[in-house]
Amino acid sequence: MNIIDGRAHAQAIYHDLAQQVQQLKRQPKLVIIQVANHQASEAYIRGKIKAAEAVGIYAEVQNFPESIEQNQLLTVIAQLNEDRTVDGIIVQLPLPGHLDEFIVARAIKRSKDVDGFHPENLGELLIHETLLEPCTPKGIMTLLEREGIELTGKHVCIIGRSNIVGKPIALLALQANATVTICHSRTNNLHQHTQQADIVIVAVGIANFLTDDMIRTGAIVIDVGINRLNGKLVGDVDYDSVSQKASALTPVPGGVGPMTVAMLMSNTVVAATNQQ
Ligand code: GUN
């Protein structure tokens, strides 16, 4: 069984991106907007800053209190949109309940939307390709490509239909000539779908959700989940049983997570190259 090492791939990508950054006329700049102090967000933001340092991107965190009103946040974004020294903008999620994630995503200039959450960037995926793909789906596709896993003709079964993982990864897999099934919490006889798949991608946010009886022998399993169970970080895959039956599996931590951060850096370099 091949345990796919997302950290090692991410490191190799940082090395390549650092060389691309050297070719640019000025240092790329990423602005991370943080509202309030969500505990998990703190850790994610630290990871993003560390990755930016490795690549040579200047990452600036702009922190706002929980009381910020939506219009104030939109004004901040509008200023960053116009600032030519800023190449990429992300708003760390989740946001407090009074702020609308959809409106905020829409406010970021498309060409600086390095999270790939803008509806026009997501919508363009439906028709052809987009310059800035959402980071987790882009990270999964990059991981499969770098592992030499060809998708043409393969059956990819996705569990989860979120706007930032399930739906866009389905479109990218389709572009790569896979046959795609999208399953979700209301799917009847889920195991009948997953058992057919060459590649199963799980993004449901439930610890140990995918068990060995749900896959066929030799399947490739991509675990997008990040759950805390008894103080430990675990994915959506029941690792002990699935690792006995799959031919390849991404671990949690150290699989898809590092690739998501690497793709944020990749998108920032794309945005900076494009702006210059
Ligand atoms: N919160 C958890 N994951 C993400 C992500 O990929 N981007 C942003 N902006 N917030 C997140």
Short mmCIF file of C-alpha atoms and ligand atoms in Angstrom, two decimals:
data_model
loop_
_atom_site.label_atom_id
_atom_site.label_comp_id
_atom_site.label_asym_id
_atom_site.label_seq_id
_atom_site.Cartn_x
_atom_site.Cartn_y
_atom_site.Cartn_z
CA MET A 1 0.00 0.00 0.00
CA ASN A 2 1.32 3.39 -1.06
CA ILE A 3 0.89 6.09 1.59
CA ILE A 4 0.88 9.26 -0.51
CA ASP A 5 3.20 11.78 1.13
CA GLY A 6 1.55 15.18 0.64
CA ARG A 7 4.24 16.93 2.69
CA ALA A 8 7.04 15.71 0.42
CA HIS A 9 5.14 16.76 -2.72
CA ALA A 10 4.42 20.17 -1.16
CA GLN A 11 8.12 20.67 -0.39
CA ALA A 12 9.07 19.86 -3.99
CA ILE A 13 6.44 22.34 -5.20
CA TYR A 14 7.81 25.06 -2.89
CA HIS A 15 11.24 24.50 -4.38
CA ASP A 16 9.87 25.03 -7.92
CA LEU A 17 7.75 28.02 -6.90
CA ALA A 18 10.75 29.69 -5.20
CA GLN A 19 12.58 29.58 -8.53
CA GLN A 20 9.58 31.13 -10.31
CA VAL A 21 9.43 33.90 -7.69
CA GLN A 22 13.10 34.69 -8.39
CA GLN A 23 12.15 35.48 -11.98
CA LEU A 24 9.51 38.06 -10.99
CA LYS A 25 10.25 41.80 -10.95
CA ARG A 26 9.10 42.21 -7.35
CA GLN A 27 8.19 40.01 -4.39
CA PRO A 28 4.61 38.67 -4.62
CA LYS A 29 2.31 39.79 -1.82
CA LEU A 30 -0.54 37.79 -0.29
CA VAL A 31 -2.98 39.45 2.13
CA ILE A 32 -4.77 37.14 4.58
CA ILE A 33 -7.85 38.74 6.13
CA GLN A 34 -8.73 37.26 9.52
CA VAL A 35 -11.91 38.18 11.35
CA ALA A 36 -11.97 37.36 15.08
CA ASN A 37 -9.70 34.69 16.55
CA HIS A 38 -11.05 31.31 15.50
CA GLN A 39 -8.72 28.72 17.04
CA ALA A 40 -8.37 26.44 14.01
CA SER A 41 -7.90 29.46 11.73
CA GLU A 42 -4.89 30.57 13.77
CA ALA A 43 -3.12 27.28 13.02
CA TYR A 44 -4.05 27.37 9.32
CA ILE A 45 -2.82 30.95 8.99
CA ARG A 46 0.49 30.09 10.67
CA GLY A 47 0.92 27.27 8.12
CA LYS A 48 0.21 29.63 5.23
CA ILE A 49 2.74 32.22 6.49
CA LYS A 50 5.41 29.53 6.88
CA ALA A 51 4.75 28.26 3.36
CA ALA A 52 4.91 31.81 1.96
CA GLU A 53 8.32 32.30 3.61
CA ALA A 54 9.58 29.08 2.01
CA VAL A 55 8.57 30.32 -1.44
CA GLY A 56 9.58 33.98 -1.07
CA ILE A 57 6.05 35.41 -0.96
CA TYR A 58 5.37 38.24 1.46
CA ALA A 59 2.26 37.26 3.48
CA GLU A 60 0.53 39.95 5.50
CA VAL A 61 -2.24 39.14 7.99
CA GLN A 62 -4.87 41.85 8.49
CA ASN A 63 -6.82 41.05 11.64
CA PHE A 64 -10.24 42.55 12.32
CA PRO A 65 -12.46 42.27 15.41
CA GLU A 66 -15.55 40.06 15.41
CA SER A 67 -17.66 43.24 15.51
CA ILE A 68 -16.60 44.37 12.00
CA GLU A 69 -19.63 45.08 9.83
CA GLN A 70 -19.99 43.60 6.39
CA ASN A 71 -19.72 46.98 4.67
CA GLN A 72 -16.48 47.74 6.49
CA LEU A 73 -15.04 44.39 5.39
CA LEU A 74 -16.13 45.05 1.81
CA THR A 75 -14.40 48.46 1.93
CA VAL A 76 -11.16 46.81 3.09
CA ILE A 77 -11.41 44.32 0.21
CA ALA A 78 -12.14 47.10 -2.31
CA GLN A 79 -8.97 48.93 -1.23
CA LEU A 80 -6.86 45.78 -1.55
CA ASN A 81 -8.38 45.12 -4.98
CA GLU A 82 -7.05 48.50 -6.15
CA ASP A 83 -3.65 48.18 -4.45
CA ARG A 84 -1.18 47.21 -7.19
CA THR A 85 1.34 45.91 -4.65
CA VAL A 86 -1.16 43.21 -3.58
CA ASP A 87 -1.27 40.09 -5.78
CA GLY A 88 -3.51 37.75 -3.80
CA ILE A 89 -6.29 38.20 -1.23
CA ILE A 90 -7.93 35.53 0.93
CA VAL A 91 -10.49 35.82 3.69
CA GLN A 92 -9.90 33.04 6.19
CA LEU A 93 -13.07 31.00 6.82
CA PRO A 94 -15.21 30.47 8.80
CA LEU A 95 -16.54 33.99 9.28
CA PRO A 96 -18.80 35.08 12.16
CA GLY A 97 -22.50 34.53 11.40
CA HIS A 98 -23.35 38.15 10.51
CA LEU A 99 -20.89 38.13 7.58
CA ASP A 100 -21.98 36.48 4.33
CA GLU A 101 -19.20 34.29 2.91
CA PHE A 102 -20.74 34.36 -0.57
CA ILE A 103 -20.90 38.17 -0.74
CA VAL A 104 -17.35 38.42 0.62
CA ALA A 105 -16.02 35.90 -1.95
CA ARG A 106 -17.71 37.87 -4.71
CA ALA A 107 -16.13 41.15 -3.55
CA ILE A 108 -12.56 39.96 -4.13
CA LYS A 109 -11.23 40.90 -7.57
CA ARG A 110 -11.25 37.76 -9.70
CA SER A 111 -7.60 38.09 -10.67
CA LYS A 112 -6.56 38.27 -6.97
CA ASP A 113 -8.88 35.46 -5.80
CA VAL A 114 -6.13 32.98 -4.89
CA ASP A 115 -8.56 30.79 -2.92
CA GLY A 116 -10.52 30.30 -6.17
CA PHE A 117 -13.84 30.90 -4.39
CA HIS A 118 -15.17 33.74 -6.60
CA PRO A 119 -18.33 32.57 -8.39
CA GLU A 120 -16.89 33.60 -11.75
CA ASN A 121 -13.71 31.58 -11.17
CA LEU A 122 -15.79 28.59 -10.02
CA GLY A 123 -18.27 29.12 -12.87
CA GLU A 124 -15.52 29.18 -15.47
CA LEU A 125 -14.51 25.69 -14.36
CA LEU A 126 -17.87 24.49 -15.61
CA ILE A 127 -17.18 25.67 -19.15
CA HIS A 128 -13.43 25.29 -19.56
CA GLU A 129 -10.40 26.07 -17.43
CA THR A 130 -9.87 28.90 -14.99
CA LEU A 131 -6.60 30.63 -14.06
CA LEU A 132 -7.21 30.34 -10.29
CA GLU A 133 -8.63 26.95 -9.30
CA PRO A 134 -9.79 26.33 -5.71
CA CYS A 135 -6.80 25.08 -3.71
CA THR A 136 -7.99 21.73 -2.31
CA PRO A 137 -9.29 20.36 -5.64
CA LYS A 138 -6.19 21.69 -7.43
CA GLY A 139 -4.05 20.04 -4.74
CA ILE A 140 -5.77 16.67 -5.22
CA MET A 141 -5.34 16.81 -9.00
CA THR A 142 -1.68 17.78 -8.61
CA LEU A 143 -1.12 14.94 -6.13
CA LEU A 144 -2.68 12.37 -8.49
CA GLU A 145 -0.65 13.70 -11.42
CA ARG A 146 2.62 13.70 -9.48
CA GLU A 147 1.92 10.13 -8.29
CA GLY A 148 1.47 9.08 -11.94
CA ILE A 149 -2.20 8.18 -11.44
CA GLU A 150 -3.96 8.57 -14.79
CA LEU A 151 -7.65 9.49 -14.63
CA THR A 152 -8.72 8.86 -18.23
CA GLY A 153 -11.51 6.27 -18.25
CA LYS A 154 -11.33 5.74 -14.49
CA HIS A 155 -14.36 5.86 -12.20
CA VAL A 156 -13.92 8.58 -9.60
CA CYS A 157 -16.48 8.55 -6.78
CA ILE A 158 -16.66 11.71 -4.67
CA ILE A 159 -18.47 11.79 -1.33
CA GLY A 160 -19.40 15.40 -0.57
CA ARG A 161 -20.91 18.17 -2.68
CA SER A 162 -19.49 21.37 -1.17
CA ASN A 163 -18.77 24.39 -3.35
CA ILE A 164 -15.09 24.38 -2.44
CA VAL A 165 -14.27 20.66 -2.64
CA GLY A 166 -16.92 18.22 -3.92
CA LYS A 167 -18.32 20.17 -6.87
CA PRO A 168 -15.03 21.60 -8.23
CA ILE A 169 -13.09 18.32 -7.88
CA ALA A 170 -15.88 16.64 -9.87
CA LEU A 171 -15.39 19.16 -12.69
CA LEU A 172 -11.60 18.82 -12.67
CA ALA A 173 -11.82 15.00 -12.72
CA LEU A 174 -14.28 15.25 -15.60
CA GLN A 175 -11.88 17.53 -17.50
CA ALA A 176 -9.24 14.83 -16.95
CA ASN A 177 -11.57 12.32 -18.69
CA ALA A 178 -12.71 10.43 -15.60
CA THR A 179 -16.23 9.07 -15.16
CA VAL A 180 -17.52 10.87 -12.09
CA THR A 181 -20.11 10.01 -9.45
CA ILE A 182 -20.97 12.62 -6.83
CA CYS A 183 -22.46 11.16 -3.64
CA HIS A 184 -23.57 13.00 -0.51
CA SER A 185 -25.42 12.67 2.79
CA ARG A 186 -28.74 11.83 1.06
CA THR A 187 -27.34 9.19 -1.32
CA ASN A 188 -29.10 5.83 -1.04
CA ASN A 189 -26.91 2.70 -0.88
CA LEU A 190 -23.71 4.76 -0.79
CA HIS A 191 -21.47 1.69 -0.59
CA GLN A 192 -22.80 0.44 -3.95
CA HIS A 193 -21.38 3.58 -5.58
CA THR A 194 -18.08 3.65 -3.71
CA GLN A 195 -17.47 -0.07 -4.31
CA GLN A 196 -17.49 0.57 -8.08
CA ALA A 197 -14.85 3.27 -7.96
CA ASP A 198 -11.19 3.16 -8.98
CA ILE A 199 -10.62 6.35 -6.97
CA VAL A 200 -12.69 7.41 -3.94
CA ILE A 201 -12.45 11.03 -2.73
CA VAL A 202 -14.00 11.59 0.71
CA ALA A 203 -14.89 15.09 1.93
CA VAL A 204 -17.68 14.72 4.46
CA GLY A 205 -16.13 15.89 7.74
CA ILE A 206 -17.01 12.74 9.72
CA ALA A 207 -14.20 10.79 11.42
CA ASN A 208 -13.74 7.17 10.24
CA PHE A 209 -16.64 7.51 7.78
CA LEU A 210 -15.20 5.43 4.92
CA THR A 211 -14.59 1.83 5.98
CA ASP A 212 -12.95 -1.05 4.08
CA ASP A 213 -16.27 -2.70 3.17
CA MET A 214 -17.12 0.40 1.11
CA ILE A 215 -14.20 0.11 -1.35
CA ARG A 216 -12.96 -2.48 -3.79
CA THR A 217 -9.55 -4.11 -3.36
CA GLY A 218 -6.85 -1.89 -4.86
CA ALA A 219 -8.86 1.33 -4.89
CA ILE A 220 -7.07 4.66 -4.51
CA VAL A 221 -8.46 6.67 -1.58
CA ILE A 222 -8.10 10.44 -1.13
CA ASP A 223 -9.03 11.67 2.35
CA VAL A 224 -9.99 15.37 2.50
CA GLY A 225 -11.37 15.27 6.06
CA ILE A 226 -9.83 17.06 9.03
CA ASN A 227 -11.56 16.00 12.26
CA ARG A 228 -10.54 16.11 15.87
CA LEU A 229 -11.18 12.79 17.64
CA ASN A 230 -10.09 12.30 21.28
CA GLY A 231 -7.61 15.14 20.88
CA LYS A 232 -6.11 13.62 17.71
CA LEU A 233 -6.34 14.88 14.13
CA VAL A 234 -8.01 12.25 11.90
CA GLY A 235 -9.52 12.19 8.42
CA ASP A 236 -12.81 10.85 7.05
CA VAL A 237 -11.23 7.46 6.33
CA ASP A 238 -11.03 4.57 8.78
CA TYR A 239 -7.29 4.34 8.23
CA ASP A 240 -6.63 0.97 9.89
CA SER A 241 -9.13 -0.99 7.81
CA VAL A 242 -8.90 0.94 4.52
CA SER A 243 -5.09 0.80 4.46
CA GLN A 244 -5.36 -3.03 4.37
CA LYS A 245 -7.43 -2.96 1.18
CA ALA A 246 -6.58 0.20 -0.82
CA SER A 247 -3.58 0.40 -3.17
CA ALA A 248 -2.88 4.04 -2.25
CA LEU A 249 -4.15 6.33 0.48
CA THR A 250 -3.53 9.91 1.60
CA PRO A 251 -2.88 10.14 5.36
CA VAL A 252 -4.31 12.77 7.72
CA PRO A 253 -2.36 14.78 8.65
CA GLY A 254 0.23 14.94 5.86
CA GLY A 255 -1.84 14.17 2.75
CA VAL A 256 -4.24 16.63 1.12
CA GLY A 257 -3.76 19.39 3.76
CA PRO A 258 -0.18 20.36 2.81
CA MET A 259 -1.18 20.30 -0.86
CA THR A 260 -4.00 22.80 -0.23
CA VAL A 261 -1.49 25.25 1.25
CA ALA A 262 0.98 24.58 -1.58
CA MET A 263 -1.71 25.40 -4.14
CA LEU A 264 -2.47 28.68 -2.37
CA MET A 265 1.18 29.57 -2.92
CA SER A 266 0.99 28.35 -6.52
CA ASN A 267 -2.10 30.51 -7.15
CA THR A 268 -0.37 33.52 -5.59
CA VAL A 269 2.58 33.09 -7.97
CA VAL A 270 0.12 32.73 -10.88
CA ALA A 271 -1.72 35.90 -9.81
CA ALA A 272 1.54 37.84 -9.36
CA THR A 273 2.88 36.69 -12.72
CA ASN A 274 -0.40 37.68 -14.33
CA GLN A 275 -0.50 41.12 -12.70
CA GLN A 276 3.10 41.90 -13.67
N1 GUN B 1 -10.75 27.71 6.16
C1 GUN B 1 -10.50 26.38 6.03
N2 GUN B 1 -9.97 26.11 4.83
C2 GUN B 1 -9.87 27.29 4.17
C3 GUN B 1 -9.38 27.66 2.87
O1 GUN B 1 -8.93 26.86 2.06
N3 GUN B 1 -9.44 28.99 2.59
C4 GUN B 1 -9.95 29.90 3.45
N4 GUN B 1 -9.98 31.17 3.06
N5 GUN B 1 -10.41 29.59 4.64
C5 GUN B 1 -10.37 28.29 5.01
#
